[in-house]
Coordinates of C-alpha atoms and ligand atoms in Angstrom, one line a residue:
Chain A
M1 CA 52.9 129.6 71.1
N2 CA 51.8 131.5 74.2
L3 CA 52.9 130.8 77.8
R4 CA 49.7 129.5 78.7
T5 CA 49.5 126.7 76.0
R6 CA 53.2 125.7 76.6
R7 CA 52.4 125.3 80.3
A8 CA 49.5 123.2 79.5
K9 CA 51.2 121.1 77.3
D10 CA 54.0 120.6 80.0
K11 CA 51.2 119.6 82.3
V12 CA 49.8 117.1 79.8
M13 CA 53.2 115.4 79.1
K14 CA 53.8 115.3 82.8
S15 CA 50.4 113.6 83.6
L16 CA 51.1 111.1 80.7
T17 CA 54.4 109.9 81.9
L18 CA 52.9 109.7 85.4
V19 CA 49.8 107.4 83.8
A20 CA 52.4 105.3 82.0
F21 CA 54.6 104.9 85.4
L22 CA 51.3 103.7 87.2
V23 CA 50.4 101.3 84.5
A24 CA 54.0 99.8 84.8
I25 CA 54.0 99.5 88.5
V26 CA 50.5 98.1 88.7
P27 CA 51.3 94.6 87.5
L28 CA 54.4 94.7 90.0
F29 CA 52.4 95.6 93.0
Y30 CA 49.7 93.1 91.9
V31 CA 52.3 90.3 91.6
I32 CA 53.9 91.2 95.1
G33 CA 50.6 91.7 96.7
T34 CA 49.0 88.4 95.4
V35 CA 52.2 86.4 96.5
I36 CA 52.0 88.2 99.9
S37 CA 48.4 87.5 100.7
K38 CA 48.4 83.9 99.4
G39 CA 51.8 83.2 100.7
L40 CA 50.9 84.5 104.3
V41 CA 48.2 81.8 104.5
A42 CA 50.2 78.7 105.2
L43 CA 53.6 80.5 106.2
N44 CA 54.5 79.4 109.6
W45 CA 57.4 77.4 111.4
Q46 CA 56.0 74.0 110.2
A47 CA 56.4 75.4 106.6
L48 CA 59.9 76.5 107.0
G49 CA 60.8 73.6 109.3
E50 CA 59.6 70.5 107.8
L51 CA 60.3 68.4 104.7
P52 CA 57.6 68.0 102.0
P53 CA 54.9 67.4 101.8
L54 CA 54.4 69.4 105.2
G55 CA 56.8 72.2 104.6
F56 CA 59.8 73.0 102.2
R57 CA 62.9 73.2 104.5
N58 CA 64.9 71.2 102.2
A59 CA 64.1 73.7 99.5
I60 CA 65.4 76.8 101.1
I61 CA 68.6 74.7 101.8
G62 CA 68.8 73.3 98.4
T63 CA 68.2 76.8 96.7
F64 CA 71.4 78.1 98.5
I65 CA 73.5 74.9 97.8
I66 CA 72.7 75.0 94.1
L67 CA 73.6 78.6 94.2
A68 CA 76.8 78.1 95.9
V69 CA 77.9 75.3 93.6
T70 CA 76.6 77.6 90.6
W71 CA 79.1 80.4 92.1
L72 CA 82.0 77.7 92.3
I73 CA 81.6 77.2 88.6
A74 CA 80.5 80.3 87.2
L75 CA 82.6 82.9 89.3
P76 CA 86.3 81.6 88.7
V77 CA 85.4 81.0 84.9
G78 CA 83.4 84.1 84.6
I79 CA 85.7 86.5 86.4
M80 CA 88.8 85.3 84.7
S81 CA 87.0 85.3 81.3
G82 CA 86.1 89.0 82.0
V83 CA 89.9 89.7 83.2
Y84 CA 91.1 88.2 80.0
I85 CA 88.8 90.1 77.8
A86 CA 89.3 93.4 79.5
E87 CA 93.1 93.2 80.2
Y88 CA 94.4 91.3 77.3
R89 CA 92.3 92.6 74.6
G90 CA 93.1 91.2 71.0
I91 CA 91.0 89.2 68.5
F92 CA 90.5 86.2 70.9
A93 CA 89.1 88.4 73.8
R94 CA 86.8 90.1 71.3
A95 CA 85.5 86.8 70.2
M96 CA 85.0 85.7 73.6
S97 CA 83.1 89.0 74.4
F98 CA 80.9 88.4 71.4
L99 CA 80.4 84.6 72.6
A100 CA 79.3 85.9 75.9
D101 CA 76.7 88.1 74.3
V102 CA 75.5 85.1 72.2
M103 CA 75.3 83.0 75.5
S104 CA 73.1 85.6 77.2
G105 CA 70.5 85.0 74.8
V106 CA 70.4 81.1 75.4
P107 CA 66.9 80.3 76.7
S108 CA 66.9 78.8 80.2
I109 CA 65.0 75.5 79.2
I110 CA 67.9 74.9 76.6
A111 CA 70.4 75.5 79.3
G112 CA 68.8 72.6 81.4
I113 CA 68.5 70.4 78.5
V114 CA 72.3 70.9 77.5
S115 CA 73.1 70.3 81.1
Y116 CA 70.9 67.1 81.3
V117 CA 72.6 65.9 78.0
V118 CA 76.1 66.6 79.4
V119 CA 75.9 65.9 83.1
V120 CA 73.0 63.7 83.8
A121 CA 73.1 61.5 80.9
T122 CA 76.8 60.8 81.8
T123 CA 77.1 61.0 85.4
R124 CA 73.4 61.0 86.8
A125 CA 74.6 63.9 89.2
F126 CA 71.3 65.6 89.0
G127 CA 72.0 68.3 91.6
L128 CA 75.2 69.3 89.9
A129 CA 73.5 69.3 86.6
G130 CA 71.1 71.9 88.1
S131 CA 74.1 74.0 89.1
V132 CA 75.8 73.6 85.7
A133 CA 72.4 74.8 84.0
L134 CA 72.4 78.1 86.1
S135 CA 76.0 78.5 85.4
I136 CA 75.3 78.6 81.7
L137 CA 72.8 81.4 82.6
M138 CA 74.9 83.2 84.9
L139 CA 78.4 83.1 83.1
P140 CA 77.6 85.6 80.6
V141 CA 76.4 88.0 83.0
V142 CA 79.5 87.6 85.3
I143 CA 81.8 87.7 82.4
R144 CA 80.3 91.0 81.0
S145 CA 79.9 92.7 84.5
T146 CA 83.7 91.9 85.2
E147 CA 84.7 93.2 81.9
E148 CA 82.6 96.3 82.1
A149 CA 83.7 96.9 85.6
L150 CA 87.4 96.6 84.5
K151 CA 87.0 99.0 81.7
S152 CA 85.7 101.4 84.1
V153 CA 88.8 101.3 86.2
P154 CA 91.0 104.4 85.2
N155 CA 94.1 103.4 83.2
S156 CA 96.1 105.7 85.3
L157 CA 95.8 103.4 88.1
R158 CA 97.3 100.5 85.8
E159 CA 100.0 103.0 84.8
A160 CA 100.8 103.8 88.4
S161 CA 101.2 100.2 89.3
T162 CA 103.3 99.2 86.2
A163 CA 105.5 102.2 86.8
L164 CA 106.3 101.1 90.2
G165 CA 107.6 98.0 88.8
A166 CA 104.7 95.7 89.3
P167 CA 104.3 92.6 87.1
K168 CA 101.3 92.5 84.8
W169 CA 99.4 90.1 87.1
R170 CA 99.8 92.3 89.9
T171 CA 98.6 95.2 88.2
T172 CA 95.7 93.2 87.0
A173 CA 94.9 92.4 90.8
I174 CA 94.8 96.2 91.6
A175 CA 92.5 96.8 88.6
L176 CA 90.3 93.8 89.9
N177 CA 90.3 94.9 93.7
T178 CA 89.2 98.5 92.5
A179 CA 86.3 97.0 90.3
K180 CA 85.2 94.6 92.8
G181 CA 82.2 96.7 93.9
S182 CA 80.6 96.5 90.4
I183 CA 81.6 92.9 89.9
A184 CA 79.9 92.0 93.4
T185 CA 77.0 93.9 92.1
G186 CA 76.7 91.9 88.6
V187 CA 77.1 88.7 90.7
L188 CA 74.5 89.3 93.1
L189 CA 71.7 90.5 90.4
S190 CA 72.4 87.5 88.3
S191 CA 72.3 85.3 91.3
A192 CA 69.0 86.8 92.1
R193 CA 67.8 86.0 88.6
V194 CA 69.2 82.4 88.3
M195 CA 67.5 81.7 91.8
G196 CA 64.1 82.1 90.7
E197 CA 64.8 80.0 87.5
T198 CA 62.5 76.8 87.3
A199 CA 62.9 75.7 83.7
P200 CA 66.7 74.7 84.0
L201 CA 65.9 72.8 87.2
I202 CA 63.2 70.5 85.4
M203 CA 65.4 68.0 83.9
T204 CA 68.2 68.2 86.5
A205 CA 68.0 69.1 90.3
G206 CA 64.4 68.6 90.1
Y207 CA 62.4 67.8 93.2
S208 CA 63.1 65.9 96.3
Q209 CA 61.2 65.3 99.5
W210 CA 64.1 64.2 101.4
E211 CA 67.0 66.0 103.2
F212 CA 69.9 67.2 101.1
M213 CA 72.1 64.2 99.9
G214 CA 74.5 65.5 97.8
M215 CA 74.8 67.0 94.4
D216 CA 74.7 63.5 92.8
C217 CA 71.0 63.3 94.0
R218 CA 68.0 65.3 93.3
V219 CA 68.0 68.6 95.0
N220 CA 65.0 70.5 95.9
S221 CA 64.7 74.2 95.6
L222 CA 62.2 77.1 96.1
A223 CA 61.3 77.7 92.5
Y224 CA 60.6 74.2 91.9
V225 CA 58.6 73.8 95.0
V226 CA 56.4 76.5 93.6
Y227 CA 56.0 74.5 90.2
E228 CA 55.4 71.3 92.1
F229 CA 53.0 72.3 94.8
L230 CA 50.6 74.7 92.7
R231 CA 50.2 71.7 90.5
Y232 CA 49.0 69.5 93.6
P233 CA 45.1 69.0 93.9
D234 CA 44.9 69.8 97.7
K235 CA 44.6 73.3 99.0
E236 CA 47.3 72.9 101.7
R237 CA 49.9 72.1 99.4
I238 CA 48.8 74.9 96.8
A239 CA 48.9 77.4 100.0
L240 CA 52.5 76.0 100.9
G241 CA 53.5 76.6 97.1
W242 CA 52.7 80.2 97.6
S243 CA 54.6 80.3 100.7
A244 CA 57.6 79.1 99.1
A245 CA 57.1 81.7 96.2
L246 CA 56.9 84.6 99.1
I247 CA 60.2 83.3 100.6
L248 CA 61.7 83.2 97.1
I249 CA 60.5 86.9 96.6
I250 CA 61.9 88.0 99.9
I251 CA 65.3 86.5 99.4
I252 CA 65.5 88.1 96.0
L253 CA 64.1 91.4 97.2
A254 CA 66.7 91.1 100.0
I255 CA 69.5 90.7 97.5
N256 CA 68.4 93.6 95.4
I257 CA 68.4 95.9 98.5
G258 CA 71.7 94.5 99.8
V259 CA 73.0 95.5 96.3
R260 CA 71.7 99.0 96.7
I261 CA 73.5 99.5 100.0
L262 CA 76.8 98.2 98.5
T263 CA 76.7 100.2 95.6
R264 CA 75.8 103.5 97.6
R265 CA 78.8 102.8 99.8
K266 CA 81.0 102.8 96.8
Y267 CA 80.7 106.5 96.2
E268 CA 81.8 107.6 99.8
Y269 CA 85.3 107.8 99.0
Chain B
M1 CA 130.9 123.6 82.4
S2 CA 130.8 124.3 78.8
I3 CA 128.1 122.5 76.5
K4 CA 129.4 121.5 73.3
V5 CA 127.1 122.3 70.4
Y6 CA 127.2 120.0 67.5
T7 CA 127.2 121.2 64.2
Q8 CA 125.0 119.8 61.4
E9 CA 128.2 117.9 60.0
E10 CA 129.5 116.5 63.2
N11 CA 126.2 115.2 64.2
V12 CA 125.6 111.6 64.2
N13 CA 121.8 112.3 63.5
A14 CA 122.6 114.7 60.8
E15 CA 120.7 112.8 58.2
L16 CA 117.4 113.1 59.9
H17 CA 114.9 115.2 58.2
S18 CA 113.7 118.3 60.0
P19 CA 110.1 119.0 60.5
E20 CA 108.8 121.3 57.9
G21 CA 109.4 125.1 58.3
V22 CA 111.8 124.5 61.6
M23 CA 115.5 125.3 61.2
V24 CA 116.8 122.3 63.2
T25 CA 120.5 122.1 64.3
E26 CA 121.0 119.1 66.7
V27 CA 122.1 120.2 69.9
S28 CA 123.5 118.0 72.8
A29 CA 124.5 118.9 76.2
G30 CA 128.0 118.5 76.6
D31 CA 130.0 115.2 76.8
D32 CA 131.3 116.4 80.2
I33 CA 127.8 115.6 81.8
E34 CA 128.1 112.9 84.3
A35 CA 125.3 111.0 82.4
K36 CA 122.9 108.9 84.8
M37 CA 120.7 108.1 81.6
H38 CA 121.9 108.5 78.1
V39 CA 119.2 108.6 75.4
K40 CA 120.5 107.6 72.0
N41 CA 119.1 108.3 68.6
L42 CA 115.7 108.0 70.0
K43 CA 112.7 107.8 67.5
A44 CA 109.2 106.9 68.5
W45 CA 105.8 106.3 66.7
F46 CA 102.2 106.1 67.5
R47 CA 100.9 103.9 64.5
Q48 CA 102.2 105.7 61.5
K49 CA 102.8 109.2 63.1
Q50 CA 106.5 109.8 64.3
V51 CA 106.5 112.0 67.4
L52 CA 110.3 111.6 68.2
N53 CA 112.7 112.3 65.3
G54 CA 115.7 110.8 66.7
F55 CA 118.1 112.8 69.0
D56 CA 120.6 112.2 71.8
F57 CA 119.9 113.3 75.2
K58 CA 121.8 113.0 78.6
V59 CA 120.5 113.3 81.9
A60 CA 123.0 114.4 84.7
T61 CA 123.4 112.4 87.7
N62 CA 121.9 114.0 90.9
K63 CA 120.7 117.1 88.8
I64 CA 117.1 118.2 87.9
T65 CA 116.6 118.4 84.2
A66 CA 113.6 120.2 83.0
I67 CA 111.9 119.2 79.6
I68 CA 110.0 122.1 78.2
G69 CA 108.2 122.7 75.0
P70 CA 104.8 123.3 73.5
S71 CA 101.8 120.9 74.1
G72 CA 102.1 117.7 71.8
C73 CA 105.9 118.1 70.9
G74 CA 106.6 114.7 72.6
K75 CA 107.5 115.5 76.2
S76 CA 105.6 112.8 77.7
T77 CA 106.4 110.3 75.0
L78 CA 110.1 110.9 75.5
I79 CA 109.8 110.2 79.3
R80 CA 107.7 107.3 78.7
C81 CA 110.3 105.9 76.6
M82 CA 112.7 106.4 79.4
N83 CA 111.1 103.9 81.9
R84 CA 109.7 101.6 79.1
M85 CA 105.9 102.9 79.7
H86 CA 105.6 103.9 75.9
E87 CA 105.7 100.4 74.7
L88 CA 102.6 99.8 76.6
T89 CA 100.3 102.1 74.6
P90 CA 98.8 99.9 71.7
G91 CA 100.1 101.0 68.4
A92 CA 103.2 102.6 70.0
R93 CA 106.8 101.9 68.8
M94 CA 110.1 103.1 69.4
E95 CA 113.8 102.8 68.0
G96 CA 117.0 104.0 69.5
G97 CA 118.5 103.3 72.9
V98 CA 118.0 104.5 76.4
F99 CA 120.8 103.6 78.7
L100 CA 120.8 103.7 82.3
D101 CA 124.4 103.7 83.9
G102 CA 125.6 102.4 80.7
I103 CA 123.1 99.6 80.4
D104 CA 120.5 99.3 77.6
I105 CA 117.2 99.2 79.4
Y106 CA 115.5 97.8 76.6
K107 CA 117.7 94.9 76.8
E108 CA 117.0 94.2 80.4
D109 CA 113.9 93.1 82.2
S110 CA 111.3 95.9 81.6
V111 CA 109.6 95.3 85.3
E112 CA 113.0 95.5 86.9
M113 CA 114.0 98.6 85.0
R114 CA 110.7 100.5 85.7
S115 CA 111.4 99.9 89.5
R116 CA 114.8 101.6 89.1
I117 CA 113.3 104.7 87.0
G118 CA 110.4 105.8 88.9
M119 CA 107.5 107.9 87.6
V120 CA 105.2 110.6 88.7
F121 CA 102.1 111.4 86.6
Q122 CA 100.4 114.8 85.7
T123 CA 97.5 113.8 87.4
P124 CA 97.9 112.3 90.9
N125 CA 96.8 108.7 91.0
P126 CA 96.9 107.0 94.3
F127 CA 95.0 103.6 94.7
P128 CA 91.8 104.5 95.7
T129 CA 91.2 101.1 97.6
M130 CA 94.3 101.4 99.4
S131 CA 94.8 103.5 102.7
V132 CA 97.7 106.4 102.8
V133 CA 100.4 104.1 104.1
D134 CA 99.3 101.3 102.3
N135 CA 99.5 103.5 99.1
A136 CA 103.0 104.6 100.2
I137 CA 104.3 101.0 100.3
S138 CA 102.3 99.7 97.5
G139 CA 105.4 99.6 95.2
I140 CA 107.1 97.2 97.5
K141 CA 104.3 95.0 98.1
L142 CA 103.5 95.0 94.3
R143 CA 107.0 93.8 93.7
G144 CA 106.5 91.0 96.0
R145 CA 108.1 92.3 99.3
G146 CA 111.2 90.4 98.2
K147 CA 114.7 91.7 99.3
S148 CA 117.7 91.2 97.2
D149 CA 119.3 88.6 99.7
G150 CA 115.7 86.5 99.2
K151 CA 114.2 87.6 102.4
K152 CA 110.7 89.1 102.8
I153 CA 110.5 92.5 104.2
G154 CA 108.6 92.4 107.7
K155 CA 105.4 94.2 108.4
D156 CA 106.9 96.6 111.0
E157 CA 109.9 97.3 108.6
L158 CA 107.1 98.0 106.0
M159 CA 105.5 100.6 108.2
G160 CA 108.7 102.1 108.9
I161 CA 109.3 102.6 105.4
G162 CA 105.9 104.0 104.9
E163 CA 106.5 106.5 107.4
E164 CA 109.9 107.4 106.1
V165 CA 108.9 108.0 102.6
L166 CA 105.8 110.0 103.7
N167 CA 108.2 112.2 105.9
M168 CA 110.6 112.5 102.6
A169 CA 107.6 113.8 100.8
G170 CA 106.7 116.3 103.6
L171 CA 103.4 114.4 104.1
W172 CA 103.7 112.7 107.3
D173 CA 102.9 115.5 109.6
E174 CA 99.8 116.4 107.5
V175 CA 98.4 112.7 107.4
K176 CA 99.7 111.0 110.4
D177 CA 96.3 111.0 112.2
D178 CA 94.5 109.6 109.4
I179 CA 97.0 107.3 107.5
N180 CA 94.3 104.8 107.4
K181 CA 91.8 106.7 105.4
S182 CA 91.6 106.2 101.3
G183 CA 94.5 107.8 99.7
A184 CA 92.0 109.1 97.3
A185 CA 90.6 111.3 100.1
L186 CA 93.5 113.6 100.3
S187 CA 93.7 116.9 98.8
G188 CA 95.2 117.0 95.2
G189 CA 98.4 118.3 96.4
Q190 CA 98.5 115.8 99.1
Q191 CA 97.7 113.2 96.6
Q192 CA 100.9 114.1 94.4
R193 CA 103.1 114.2 97.3
L194 CA 101.7 110.7 98.2
C195 CA 102.5 109.4 94.6
I196 CA 106.0 110.8 95.1
A197 CA 106.3 109.2 98.3
R198 CA 104.9 105.9 96.8
A199 CA 107.6 106.2 93.9
L200 CA 110.4 106.8 96.5
A201 CA 109.5 103.8 98.5
V202 CA 110.7 101.4 95.6
E203 CA 114.2 103.3 95.8
P204 CA 114.4 104.1 92.3
E205 CA 117.6 105.8 90.9
V206 CA 115.9 108.0 88.5
L207 CA 112.6 109.9 89.1
L208 CA 110.8 111.0 85.9
M209 CA 107.9 113.5 86.6
D210 CA 105.5 114.3 83.9
E211 CA 103.9 118.0 84.9
P212 CA 103.6 116.7 88.3
C213 CA 102.4 120.4 89.4
S214 CA 99.9 121.0 86.5
A215 CA 96.8 120.0 88.5
L216 CA 98.1 122.0 91.9
D217 CA 97.5 125.3 93.4
P218 CA 100.6 127.3 93.9
A219 CA 101.5 126.3 97.6
S220 CA 101.5 122.8 96.6
T221 CA 103.5 123.5 93.7
L222 CA 106.0 125.2 95.9
K223 CA 105.9 122.2 98.5
I224 CA 106.8 119.8 95.6
E225 CA 109.4 122.2 94.1
E226 CA 111.0 122.2 97.6
L227 CA 110.7 118.5 97.9
M228 CA 112.6 118.1 94.3
Q229 CA 115.4 120.1 95.7
E230 CA 115.6 118.0 98.7
L231 CA 115.4 114.8 96.6
K232 CA 118.2 115.7 94.1
K233 CA 120.8 114.8 96.7
D234 CA 120.0 111.3 96.3
Y235 CA 117.8 111.0 92.9
T236 CA 118.4 112.0 89.5
I237 CA 115.2 114.0 88.5
V238 CA 113.7 114.6 85.0
V239 CA 110.7 117.0 85.2
V240 CA 108.4 117.9 82.2
T241 CA 106.8 121.3 82.8
H242 CA 104.7 123.8 80.8
N243 CA 105.7 126.4 83.5
M244 CA 108.7 128.5 82.5
Q245 CA 109.3 130.0 85.9
Q246 CA 109.3 126.6 87.5
A247 CA 111.9 125.2 84.9
A248 CA 113.9 128.4 85.9
R249 CA 113.6 128.0 89.4
V250 CA 114.2 124.2 90.1
S251 CA 116.0 122.9 87.3
D252 CA 119.9 122.7 86.6
Y253 CA 119.6 121.7 82.8
T254 CA 117.0 122.6 80.3
A255 CA 115.9 120.8 77.3
F256 CA 113.8 122.6 74.7
L257 CA 111.9 120.2 72.6
Y258 CA 109.8 121.1 69.6
M259 CA 108.0 118.9 67.3
G260 CA 109.7 115.7 68.1
E261 CA 113.2 117.5 67.8
L262 CA 115.6 118.4 70.7
I263 CA 116.0 121.8 69.7
E264 CA 118.3 123.2 72.6
Y265 CA 119.7 121.5 75.6
Q266 CA 121.7 123.8 77.8
K267 CA 122.2 124.8 81.6
T268 CA 119.0 126.3 82.6
S269 CA 120.8 129.7 83.4
V270 CA 122.0 129.7 79.6
I271 CA 118.7 128.6 78.2
F272 CA 116.8 131.4 80.0
E273 CA 119.3 134.2 80.0
N274 CA 121.1 133.5 76.8
P275 CA 119.5 131.0 74.4
E276 CA 121.4 129.9 71.4
K277 CA 118.5 129.3 69.1
E278 CA 115.9 131.9 68.3
L279 CA 113.2 129.1 68.4
T280 CA 114.2 128.8 72.0
E281 CA 114.0 132.5 72.7
R282 CA 110.7 132.9 71.2
Y283 CA 109.2 130.0 73.1
I284 CA 110.6 131.1 76.5
T285 CA 109.5 134.7 76.1
G286 CA 106.2 133.5 74.9
R287 CA 106.4 135.1 71.3
F288 CA 105.5 131.8 69.8
G289 CA 103.7 130.6 66.9
Ligands
LIG1 N1 98.1 107.3 72.9 C1 98.4 108.0 71.6 N2 97.9 107.6 70.6 C2 98.3 108.5 69.4 N3 99.0 109.5 69.2 C3 99.4 110.0 70.5 C4 99.2 109.2 71.9 N4 99.9 109.8 73.0 C5 100.4 111.1 72.3 N5 100.1 110.9 71.0 C6 100.8 112.2 70.0 O1 102.0 112.1 70.2 C7 102.4 113.6 70.1 C8 103.3 113.7 71.3 O2 102.4 113.6 72.4 P1 103.0 113.9 74.0 O3 102.0 113.4 74.8 O4 104.3 113.2 74.1 O5 103.2 115.4 73.9 P2 103.6 116.5 75.1 O6 104.6 117.1 74.7 O7 103.6 115.6 76.4 O8 102.2 117.4 75.3 P3 101.6 117.9 76.4 O9 102.3 119.1 76.9 O10 100.3 118.1 76.0 O11 101.4 116.8 77.7 C9 101.2 114.4 70.1 O12 101.1 114.8 68.8 C10 100.0 113.4 70.3 O13 98.9 113.8 69.5
LIG2 MG1 102.4 115.5 78.3

């Protein structure tokens, strides 16, 4: 094979990968472009500041409240499970790790139904049920990212701590502190993902046109407003639905960019 | 000081089988050593594999004891048994006794024993999330800042200790302008001295050092050797080294370990000038294997 044909082949390969890349990003830009162009139509202070049907203020607030309660449930349980798996090992830990993997395959609608059966059917706490459903989706990610982050902490740091006469739990705290950047990354990325989930909320937090009234009531959310308004027959509601979608995408993008900045800082020292 | 050499018959461990092809006569540094630590009939395993074959070993108070021997002979395992780090390795096991001032450290609380027997590792391992001072005082904080009288060590006192140990490690003048930067931002030699400072802050009685200079340049090595000379006034030091010159320069006693056996244990001058065993001589002159 001479130099000419080799160079030609290199060029063909390079063009092919470039084409594939373009094919992959076209839908991405199409989605973002559509959401921006349709979302900007009705996006104004009224949309952000009023309650439905004129705006979706309660959905913005509700999205963050649902997420906050999801964190309250999923972070302690998830981080501690991850610590157990990574720091204590053993058969039980391996079984837990396997269960987390299985759990990450649970379809989001199933998480919603389970939460409905367990929480709504017993206590009628719709908002809380929404957070529980999202926790089911978030838990495996938090467990796995905590586990991976801790496993990437060099053992020499644990030895240093142990040799100084630190009890096991303080040594674990040192490892956790060293791994906190990666754990935060996992938490934020999974938060961004569950924020956009609608299916788990259908039977749980659902839709509300009122101010937030507590986790025992329906709690509106951006994802649900999109789902709700886009099924309305009037143009204004549909346009508002697109605006809610735009806000949701902006929040998720902001989280992703924030994660980028956070992880970049990690390599400085 | 004369070193009593046990003959095969006298030795309590005489029934131990020797590794194939190695002529082993158990040797123990004399009974007249004032022993800070006493290792008795120590055997250690990683899973099925025995790496220490059972020997006695005394560490002299306020002296520097060097442990030399080829790679894989069990030096690290020996000193890790001496502050209960060995048992943390999955699959690791040991038999025999390790005594500190006559008390069996395996019958006491492991956390307490580790703080009395400090350790410096081969690769500097400061905590990257902590500043230089925080690294220096980390041991105190990790142990809960409690004093023996039940009071807590105050913040100012902590800072004072930080400065003091950084000074002892000869690091204070170099880092005093940026004690708040990460411990991992120092040079390798500075990091290792930081690790020594950190070990000193918990006021151990013994300092075990596993090849503390192997990752360092000659200038940093020299600094650490000077530091060791300084420290032996107050501490009992055991240092593992691959560097014959270093062992000859810094240590008072030298133990030669080979395939899990203590081949020879003598005053350093004797080992290097007039070793008892041919194996020892071949090793220290580099005519080995
Ligand atoms: N974690 C481990 N698991 C299994 N075997 C091990 C482990 N650590 C050490 N060993 C084995 O135990 C023996 C002694 O190891 P040790 O680390 O004590 O040697 P060393 O004298 O310190 O060597 P070096 O000079 O290379 O540091 C070696 O044969 C090694 O293969
Ligand atoms: Mg070693």
